Amino acid sequence: MSEQTQVIFATAIFLITYAVIVSEKIHRTVAALVGAALLALTGIINPEEAVHAIDFNTIGLLVGMMI
């Protein structure tokens, strides 16, 4: 898959995921995980890049606020 095709496909996945979240048809967590899984399964982002994209400081802050 060419780089331009990957960009178009990733943009389409993002926009569809965003539309599903805004419409509240599916829970936003499920929509976000499905969108991320689609990006990983299609090879647009590999698992190493996905792990490096996680901001663990933000996750720690959210966990701290929930506790």
PDB file of N, CA, C and O in Angstrom:
ATOM      1  N   MET A   1       0.851  -1.167   0.000  1.00  0.00           N
ATOM      2  CA  MET A   1       0.000   0.000   0.000  1.00  0.00           C
ATOM      3  C   MET A   1       0.897   1.231   0.000  1.00  0.00           C
ATOM      4  O   MET A   1       1.812   1.339   0.816  1.00  0.00           O
ATOM      5  N   SER A   2       0.623   2.163  -0.889  1.00  0.00           N
ATOM      6  CA  SER A   2       1.460   3.361  -0.970  1.00  0.00           C
ATOM      7  C   SER A   2       1.201   4.281   0.224  1.00  0.00           C
ATOM      8  O   SER A   2       0.195   4.155   0.927  1.00  0.00           O
ATOM      9  N   GLU A   3       2.115   5.190   0.432  1.00  0.00           N
ATOM     10  CA  GLU A   3       2.008   6.108   1.575  1.00  0.00           C
ATOM     11  C   GLU A   3       0.777   7.000   1.460  1.00  0.00           C
ATOM     12  O   GLU A   3       0.089   7.256   2.449  1.00  0.00           O
ATOM     13  N   GLN A   4       0.474   7.445   0.246  1.00  0.00           N
ATOM     14  CA  GLN A   4      -0.701   8.294   0.046  1.00  0.00           C
ATOM     15  C   GLN A   4      -1.987   7.523   0.345  1.00  0.00           C
ATOM     16  O   GLN A   4      -2.907   8.059   0.972  1.00  0.00           O
ATOM     17  N   THR A   5      -2.048   6.267  -0.036  1.00  0.00           N
ATOM     18  CA  THR A   5      -3.215   5.439   0.253  1.00  0.00           C
ATOM     19  C   THR A   5      -3.358   5.226   1.754  1.00  0.00           C
ATOM     20  O   THR A   5      -4.471   5.256   2.281  1.00  0.00           O
ATOM     21  N   GLN A   6      -2.238   5.025   2.436  1.00  0.00           N
ATOM     22  CA  GLN A   6      -2.276   4.861   3.884  1.00  0.00           C
ATOM     23  C   GLN A   6      -2.798   6.123   4.571  1.00  0.00           C
ATOM     24  O   GLN A   6      -3.588   6.034   5.508  1.00  0.00           O
ATOM     25  N   VAL A   7      -2.378   7.282   4.107  1.00  0.00           N
ATOM     26  CA  VAL A   7      -2.841   8.541   4.693  1.00  0.00           C
ATOM     27  C   VAL A   7      -4.335   8.705   4.481  1.00  0.00           C
ATOM     28  O   VAL A   7      -5.073   9.087   5.404  1.00  0.00           O
ATOM     29  N   ILE A   8      -4.817   8.422   3.291  1.00  0.00           N
ATOM     30  CA  ILE A   8      -6.248   8.539   2.998  1.00  0.00           C
ATOM     31  C   ILE A   8      -7.044   7.565   3.850  1.00  0.00           C
ATOM     32  O   ILE A   8      -8.077   7.917   4.432  1.00  0.00           O
ATOM     33  N   PHE A   9      -6.566   6.323   3.955  1.00  0.00           N
ATOM     34  CA  PHE A   9      -7.259   5.305   4.736  1.00  0.00           C
ATOM     35  C   PHE A   9      -7.260   5.671   6.217  1.00  0.00           C
ATOM     36  O   PHE A   9      -8.286   5.537   6.895  1.00  0.00           O
ATOM     37  N   ALA A  10      -6.137   6.148   6.734  1.00  0.00           N
ATOM     38  CA  ALA A  10      -6.060   6.545   8.143  1.00  0.00           C
ATOM     39  C   ALA A  10      -6.982   7.727   8.423  1.00  0.00           C
ATOM     40  O   ALA A  10      -7.660   7.768   9.457  1.00  0.00           O
ATOM     41  N   THR A  11      -7.046   8.677   7.501  1.00  0.00           N
ATOM     42  CA  THR A  11      -7.947   9.820   7.665  1.00  0.00           C
ATOM     43  C   THR A  11      -9.399   9.379   7.659  1.00  0.00           C
ATOM     44  O   THR A  11     -10.208   9.850   8.465  1.00  0.00           O
ATOM     45  N   ALA A  12      -9.736   8.441   6.789  1.00  0.00           N
ATOM     46  CA  ALA A  12     -11.108   7.920   6.732  1.00  0.00           C
ATOM     47  C   ALA A  12     -11.471   7.208   8.030  1.00  0.00           C
ATOM     48  O   ALA A  12     -12.570   7.415   8.567  1.00  0.00           O
ATOM     49  N   ILE A  13     -10.557   6.395   8.546  1.00  0.00           N
ATOM     50  CA  ILE A  13     -10.807   5.701   9.815  1.00  0.00           C
ATOM     51  C   ILE A  13     -11.000   6.715  10.934  1.00  0.00           C
ATOM     52  O   ILE A  13     -11.909   6.587  11.756  1.00  0.00           O
ATOM     53  N   PHE A  14     -10.166   7.749  10.975  1.00  0.00           N
ATOM     54  CA  PHE A  14     -10.282   8.787  12.000  1.00  0.00           C
ATOM     55  C   PHE A  14     -11.631   9.489  11.921  1.00  0.00           C
ATOM     56  O   PHE A  14     -12.312   9.671  12.933  1.00  0.00           O
ATOM     57  N   LEU A  15     -12.030   9.896  10.728  1.00  0.00           N
ATOM     58  CA  LEU A  15     -13.286  10.629  10.572  1.00  0.00           C
ATOM     59  C   LEU A  15     -14.501   9.762  10.907  1.00  0.00           C
ATOM     60  O   LEU A  15     -15.448  10.233  11.549  1.00  0.00           O
ATOM     61  N   ILE A  16     -14.462   8.498  10.503  1.00  0.00           N
ATOM     62  CA  ILE A  16     -15.575   7.590  10.823  1.00  0.00           C
ATOM     63  C   ILE A  16     -15.634   7.353  12.328  1.00  0.00           C
ATOM     64  O   ILE A  16     -16.714   7.387  12.926  1.00  0.00           O
ATOM     65  N   THR A  17     -14.478   7.140  12.948  1.00  0.00           N
ATOM     66  CA  THR A  17     -14.449   6.938  14.400  1.00  0.00           C
ATOM     67  C   THR A  17     -14.962   8.175  15.122  1.00  0.00           C
ATOM     68  O   THR A  17     -15.755   8.078  16.062  1.00  0.00           O
ATOM     69  N   TYR A  18     -14.544   9.340  14.667  1.00  0.00           N
ATOM     70  CA  TYR A  18     -14.986  10.592  15.288  1.00  0.00           C
ATOM     71  C   TYR A  18     -16.495  10.765  15.134  1.00  0.00           C
ATOM     72  O   TYR A  18     -17.182  11.173  16.070  1.00  0.00           O
ATOM     73  N   ALA A  19     -17.030  10.433  13.949  1.00  0.00           N
ATOM     74  CA  ALA A  19     -18.468  10.548  13.713  1.00  0.00           C
ATOM     75  C   ALA A  19     -19.250   9.600  14.612  1.00  0.00           C
ATOM     76  O   ALA A  19     -20.313   9.959  15.136  1.00  0.00           O
ATOM     77  N   VAL A  20     -18.731   8.392  14.817  1.00  0.00           N
ATOM     78  CA  VAL A  20     -19.406   7.429  15.698  1.00  0.00           C
ATOM     79  C   VAL A  20     -19.385   7.926  17.137  1.00  0.00           C
ATOM     80  O   VAL A  20     -20.376   7.813  17.861  1.00  0.00           O
ATOM     81  N   ILE A  21     -18.274   8.510  17.555  1.00  0.00           N
ATOM     82  CA  ILE A  21     -18.188   9.045  18.920  1.00  0.00           C
ATOM     83  C   ILE A  21     -19.163  10.202  19.103  1.00  0.00           C
ATOM     84  O   ILE A  21     -19.872  10.280  20.112  1.00  0.00           O
ATOM     85  N   VAL A  22     -19.244  11.097  18.125  1.00  0.00           N
ATOM     86  CA  VAL A  22     -20.127  12.255  18.229  1.00  0.00           C
ATOM     87  C   VAL A  22     -21.596  11.827  18.217  1.00  0.00           C
ATOM     88  O   VAL A  22     -22.424  12.378  18.945  1.00  0.00           O
ATOM     89  N   SER A  23     -21.918  10.820  17.410  1.00  0.00           N
ATOM     90  CA  SER A  23     -23.307  10.368  17.323  1.00  0.00           C
ATOM     91  C   SER A  23     -23.743   9.567  18.543  1.00  0.00           C
ATOM     92  O   SER A  23     -24.940   9.357  18.744  1.00  0.00           O
ATOM     93  N   GLU A  24     -22.797   9.110  19.330  1.00  0.00           N
ATOM     94  CA  GLU A  24     -23.047   8.330  20.548  1.00  0.00           C
ATOM     95  C   GLU A  24     -23.836   7.044  20.278  1.00  0.00           C
ATOM     96  O   GLU A  24     -24.575   6.570  21.125  1.00  0.00           O
ATOM     97  N   LYS A  25     -23.660   6.464  19.092  1.00  0.00           N
ATOM     98  CA  LYS A  25     -24.296   5.185  18.762  1.00  0.00           C
ATOM     99  C   LYS A  25     -23.615   4.040  19.508  1.00  0.00           C
ATOM    100  O   LYS A  25     -24.250   3.094  19.910  1.00  0.00           O
ATOM    101  N   ILE A  26     -22.298   4.149  19.637  1.00  0.00           N
ATOM    102  CA  ILE A  26     -21.483   3.144  20.322  1.00  0.00           C
ATOM    103  C   ILE A  26     -20.706   3.896  21.399  1.00  0.00           C
ATOM    104  O   ILE A  26     -20.356   5.062  21.224  1.00  0.00           O
ATOM    105  N   HIS A  27     -20.406   3.222  22.489  1.00  0.00           N
ATOM    106  CA  HIS A  27     -19.635   3.861  23.558  1.00  0.00           C
ATOM    107  C   HIS A  27     -18.304   4.332  22.991  1.00  0.00           C
ATOM    108  O   HIS A  27     -17.665   3.654  22.183  1.00  0.00           O
ATOM    109  N   ARG A  28     -17.868   5.520  23.424  1.00  0.00           N
ATOM    110  CA  ARG A  28     -16.664   6.132  22.836  1.00  0.00           C
ATOM    111  C   ARG A  28     -15.413   5.292  23.041  1.00  0.00           C
ATOM    112  O   ARG A  28     -14.509   5.306  22.203  1.00  0.00           O
ATOM    113  N   THR A  29     -15.336   4.543  24.141  1.00  0.00           N
ATOM    114  CA  THR A  29     -14.169   3.692  24.359  1.00  0.00           C
ATOM    115  C   THR A  29     -14.107   2.588  23.314  1.00  0.00           C
ATOM    116  O   THR A  29     -13.040   2.306  22.753  1.00  0.00           O
ATOM    117  N   VAL A  30     -15.246   1.971  23.046  1.00  0.00           N
ATOM    118  CA  VAL A  30     -15.309   0.895  22.045  1.00  0.00           C
ATOM    119  C   VAL A  30     -14.966   1.451  20.664  1.00  0.00           C
ATOM    120  O   VAL A  30     -14.198   0.837  19.909  1.00  0.00           O
ATOM    121  N   ALA A  31     -15.512   2.612  20.337  1.00  0.00           N
ATOM    122  CA  ALA A  31     -15.231   3.218  19.034  1.00  0.00           C
ATOM    123  C   ALA A  31     -13.741   3.523  18.877  1.00  0.00           C
ATOM    124  O   ALA A  31     -13.155   3.257  17.824  1.00  0.00           O
ATOM    125  N   ALA A  32     -13.123   4.066  19.914  1.00  0.00           N
ATOM    126  CA  ALA A  32     -11.695   4.391  19.850  1.00  0.00           C
ATOM    127  C   ALA A  32     -10.846   3.129  19.715  1.00  0.00           C
ATOM    128  O   ALA A  32      -9.888   3.099  18.936  1.00  0.00           O
ATOM    129  N   LEU A  33     -11.197   2.076  20.456  1.00  0.00           N
ATOM    130  CA  LEU A  33     -10.433   0.831  20.366  1.00  0.00           C
ATOM    131  C   LEU A  33     -10.593   0.168  19.004  1.00  0.00           C
ATOM    132  O   LEU A  33      -9.632  -0.382  18.460  1.00  0.00           O
ATOM    133  N   VAL A  34     -11.798   0.218  18.436  1.00  0.00           N
ATOM    134  CA  VAL A  34     -12.010  -0.353  17.101  1.00  0.00           C
ATOM    135  C   VAL A  34     -11.214   0.434  16.059  1.00  0.00           C
ATOM    136  O   VAL A  34     -10.578  -0.157  15.180  1.00  0.00           O
ATOM    137  N   GLY A  35     -11.223   1.763  16.166  1.00  0.00           N
ATOM    138  CA  GLY A  35     -10.438   2.578  15.242  1.00  0.00           C
ATOM    139  C   GLY A  35      -8.949   2.280  15.339  1.00  0.00           C
ATOM    140  O   GLY A  35      -8.259   2.132  14.328  1.00  0.00           O
ATOM    141  N   ALA A  36      -8.448   2.161  16.558  1.00  0.00           N
ATOM    142  CA  ALA A  36      -7.028   1.840  16.752  1.00  0.00           C
ATOM    143  C   ALA A  36      -6.699   0.443  16.244  1.00  0.00           C
ATOM    144  O   ALA A  36      -5.647   0.227  15.633  1.00  0.00           O
ATOM    145  N   ALA A  37      -7.600  -0.496  16.479  1.00  0.00           N
ATOM    146  CA  ALA A  37      -7.379  -1.869  16.003  1.00  0.00           C
ATOM    147  C   ALA A  37      -7.353  -1.914  14.477  1.00  0.00           C
ATOM    148  O   ALA A  37      -6.535  -2.631  13.884  1.00  0.00           O
ATOM    149  N   LEU A  38      -8.228  -1.155  13.835  1.00  0.00           N
ATOM    150  CA  LEU A  38      -8.225  -1.109  12.372  1.00  0.00           C
ATOM    151  C   LEU A  38      -6.908  -0.560  11.836  1.00  0.00           C
ATOM    152  O   LEU A  38      -6.371  -1.071  10.849  1.00  0.00           O
ATOM    153  N   LEU A  39      -6.385   0.465  12.479  1.00  0.00           N
ATOM    154  CA  LEU A  39      -5.097   1.013  12.045  1.00  0.00           C
ATOM    155  C   LEU A  39      -3.977  -0.013  12.213  1.00  0.00           C
ATOM    156  O   LEU A  39      -3.100  -0.126  11.361  1.00  0.00           O
ATOM    157  N   ALA A  40      -4.010  -0.766  13.314  1.00  0.00           N
ATOM    158  CA  ALA A  40      -2.967  -1.766  13.557  1.00  0.00           C
ATOM    159  C   ALA A  40      -3.117  -2.960  12.612  1.00  0.00           C
ATOM    160  O   ALA A  40      -2.125  -3.472  12.087  1.00  0.00           O
ATOM    161  N   LEU A  41      -4.349  -3.406  12.398  1.00  0.00           N
ATOM    162  CA  LEU A  41      -4.570  -4.580  11.549  1.00  0.00           C
ATOM    163  C   LEU A  41      -4.274  -4.313  10.079  1.00  0.00           C
ATOM    164  O   LEU A  41      -3.872  -5.220   9.357  1.00  0.00           O
ATOM    165  N   THR A  42      -4.471  -3.098   9.635  1.00  0.00           N
ATOM    166  CA  THR A  42      -4.183  -2.768   8.238  1.00  0.00           C
ATOM    167  C   THR A  42      -2.713  -2.446   8.010  1.00  0.00           C
ATOM    168  O   THR A  42      -2.293  -2.272   6.875  1.00  0.00           O
ATOM    169  N   GLY A  43      -1.944  -2.351   9.086  1.00  0.00           N
ATOM    170  CA  GLY A  43      -0.513  -2.112   8.946  1.00  0.00           C
ATOM    171  C   GLY A  43      -0.142  -0.648   8.815  1.00  0.00           C
ATOM    172  O   GLY A  43       1.003  -0.326   8.498  1.00  0.00           O
ATOM    173  N   ILE A  44      -1.086   0.248   9.036  1.00  0.00           N
ATOM    174  CA  ILE A  44      -0.777   1.671   8.950  1.00  0.00           C
ATOM    175  C   ILE A  44       0.140   2.078  10.097  1.00  0.00           C
ATOM    176  O   ILE A  44       1.038   2.889   9.935  1.00  0.00           O
ATOM    177  N   ILE A  45      -0.092   1.506  11.272  1.00  0.00           N
ATOM    178  CA  ILE A  45       0.785   1.740  12.411  1.00  0.00           C
ATOM    179  C   ILE A  45       1.162   0.365  12.980  1.00  0.00           C
ATOM    180  O   ILE A  45       0.311  -0.504  13.120  1.00  0.00           O
ATOM    181  N   ASN A  46       2.431   0.166  13.246  1.00  0.00           N
ATOM    182  CA  ASN A  46       2.830  -1.133  13.800  1.00  0.00           C
ATOM    183  C   ASN A  46       2.739  -1.092  15.326  1.00  0.00           C
ATOM    184  O   ASN A  46       2.646  -0.014  15.918  1.00  0.00           O
ATOM    185  N   PRO A  47       2.743  -2.250  15.969  1.00  0.00           N
ATOM    186  CA  PRO A  47       2.574  -2.276  17.428  1.00  0.00           C
ATOM    187  C   PRO A  47       3.605  -1.457  18.200  1.00  0.00           C
ATOM    188  O   PRO A  47       3.276  -0.856  19.219  1.00  0.00           O
ATOM    189  N   GLU A  48       4.848  -1.415  17.735  1.00  0.00           N
ATOM    190  CA  GLU A  48       5.867  -0.622  18.430  1.00  0.00           C
ATOM    191  C   GLU A  48       5.533   0.863  18.389  1.00  0.00           C
ATOM    192  O   GLU A  48       5.652   1.558  19.401  1.00  0.00           O
ATOM    193  N   GLU A  49       5.107   1.352  17.235  1.00  0.00           N
ATOM    194  CA  GLU A  49       4.732   2.759  17.123  1.00  0.00           C
ATOM    195  C   GLU A  49       3.509   3.058  17.980  1.00  0.00           C
ATOM    196  O   GLU A  49       3.400   4.142  18.564  1.00  0.00           O
ATOM    197  N   ALA A  50       2.593   2.112  18.050  1.00  0.00           N
ATOM    198  CA  ALA A  50       1.381   2.307  18.853  1.00  0.00           C
ATOM    199  C   ALA A  50       1.725   2.439  20.331  1.00  0.00           C
ATOM    200  O   ALA A  50       1.189   3.298  21.029  1.00  0.00           O
ATOM    201  N   VAL A  51       2.632   1.605  20.821  1.00  0.00           N
ATOM    202  CA  VAL A  51       3.028   1.676  22.232  1.00  0.00           C
ATOM    203  C   VAL A  51       3.761   2.986  22.512  1.00  0.00           C
ATOM    204  O   VAL A  51       3.548   3.613  23.555  1.00  0.00           O
ATOM    205  N   HIS A  52       4.594   3.430  21.585  1.00  0.00           N
ATOM    206  CA  HIS A  52       5.319   4.687  21.778  1.00  0.00           C
ATOM    207  C   HIS A  52       4.395   5.901  21.724  1.00  0.00           C
ATOM    208  O   HIS A  52       4.735   6.968  22.231  1.00  0.00           O
ATOM    209  N   ALA A  53       3.223   5.749  21.115  1.00  0.00           N
ATOM    210  CA  ALA A  53       2.274   6.865  21.022  1.00  0.00           C
ATOM    211  C   ALA A  53       1.456   7.044  22.297  1.00  0.00           C
ATOM    212  O   ALA A  53       0.795   8.061  22.464  1.00  0.00           O
ATOM    213  N   ILE A  54       1.520   6.077  23.204  1.00  0.00           N
ATOM    214  CA  ILE A  54       0.758   6.164  24.453  1.00  0.00           C
ATOM    215  C   ILE A  54       1.457   7.129  25.397  1.00  0.00           C
ATOM    216  O   ILE A  54       2.658   7.024  25.637  1.00  0.00           O
ATOM    217  N   ASP A  55       0.707   8.054  25.948  1.00  0.00           N
ATOM    218  CA  ASP A  55       1.254   9.003  26.917  1.00  0.00           C
ATOM    219  C   ASP A  55       0.922   8.476  28.317  1.00  0.00           C
ATOM    220  O   ASP A  55      -0.189   8.650  28.815  1.00  0.00           O
ATOM    221  N   PHE A  56       1.877   7.796  28.916  1.00  0.00           N
ATOM    222  CA  PHE A  56       1.645   7.158  30.212  1.00  0.00           C
ATOM    223  C   PHE A  56       1.464   8.184  31.331  1.00  0.00           C
ATOM    224  O   PHE A  56       0.841   7.889  32.340  1.00  0.00           O
ATOM    225  N   ASN A  57       1.981   9.394  31.173  1.00  0.00           N
ATOM    226  CA  ASN A  57       1.743  10.439  32.173  1.00  0.00           C
ATOM    227  C   ASN A  57       0.261  10.798  32.228  1.00  0.00           C
ATOM    228  O   ASN A  57      -0.303  10.981  33.311  1.00  0.00           O
ATOM    229  N   THR A  58      -0.374  10.885  31.067  1.00  0.00           N
ATOM    230  CA  THR A  58      -1.802  11.182  31.023  1.00  0.00           C
ATOM    231  C   THR A  58      -2.613  10.042  31.612  1.00  0.00           C
ATOM    232  O   THR A  58      -3.565  10.277  32.366  1.00  0.00           O
ATOM    233  N   ILE A  59      -2.243   8.821  31.297  1.00  0.00           N
ATOM    234  CA  ILE A  59      -2.958   7.668  31.853  1.00  0.00           C
ATOM    235  C   ILE A  59      -2.791   7.643  33.372  1.00  0.00           C
ATOM    236  O   ILE A  59      -3.749   7.385  34.107  1.00  0.00           O
ATOM    237  N   GLY A  60      -1.601   7.929  33.856  1.00  0.00           N
ATOM    238  CA  GLY A  60      -1.378   7.986  35.303  1.00  0.00           C
ATOM    239  C   GLY A  60      -2.215   9.070  35.959  1.00  0.00           C
ATOM    240  O   GLY A  60      -2.775   8.872  37.043  1.00  0.00           O
ATOM    241  N   LEU A  61      -2.322  10.220  35.311  1.00  0.00           N
ATOM    242  CA  LEU A  61      -3.150  11.296  35.836  1.00  0.00           C
ATOM    243  C   LEU A  61      -4.617  10.883  35.907  1.00  0.00           C
ATOM    244  O   LEU A  61      -5.293  11.117  36.917  1.00  0.00           O
ATOM    245  N   LEU A  62      -5.118  10.245  34.858  1.00  0.00           N
ATOM    246  CA  LEU A  62      -6.508   9.792  34.852  1.00  0.00           C
ATOM    247  C   LEU A  62      -6.767   8.738  35.923  1.00  0.00           C
ATOM    248  O   LEU A  62      -7.786   8.788  36.611  1.00  0.00           O
ATOM    249  N   VAL A  63      -5.844   7.792  36.082  1.00  0.00           N
ATOM    250  CA  VAL A  63      -5.996   6.772  37.128  1.00  0.00           C
ATOM    251  C   VAL A  63      -5.989   7.425  38.498  1.00  0.00           C
ATOM    252  O   VAL A  63      -6.799   7.092  39.373  1.00  0.00           O
ATOM    253  N   GLY A  64      -5.096   8.375  38.702  1.00  0.00           N
ATOM    254  CA  GLY A  64      -5.028   9.077  39.969  1.00  0.00           C
ATOM    255  C   GLY A  64      -6.308   9.842  40.280  1.00  0.00           C
ATOM    256  O   GLY A  64      -6.766   9.864  41.438  1.00  0.00           O
ATOM    257  N   MET A  65      -6.915  10.444  39.272  1.00  0.00           N
ATOM    258  CA  MET A  65      -8.161  11.172  39.500  1.00  0.00           C
ATOM    259  C   MET A  65      -9.321  10.213  39.776  1.00  0.00           C
ATOM    260  O   MET A  65     -10.242  10.557  40.511  1.00  0.00           O
ATOM    261  N   MET A  66      -9.279   9.020  39.194  1.00  0.00           N
ATOM    262  CA  MET A  66     -10.367   8.062  39.414  1.00  0.00           C
ATOM    263  C   MET A  66     -10.278   7.410  40.789  1.00  0.00           C
ATOM    264  O   MET A  66     -11.294   6.998  41.337  1.00  0.00           O
ATOM    265  N   ILE A  67      -9.061   7.322  41.312  1.00  0.00           N
ATOM    266  CA  ILE A  67      -8.907   6.715  42.635  1.00  0.00           C
ATOM    267  C   ILE A  67      -9.331   7.717  43.667  1.00  0.00           C
ATOM    268  O   ILE A  67     -10.056   7.537  44.555  1.00  0.00           O
TER     269      ILE A  67
END
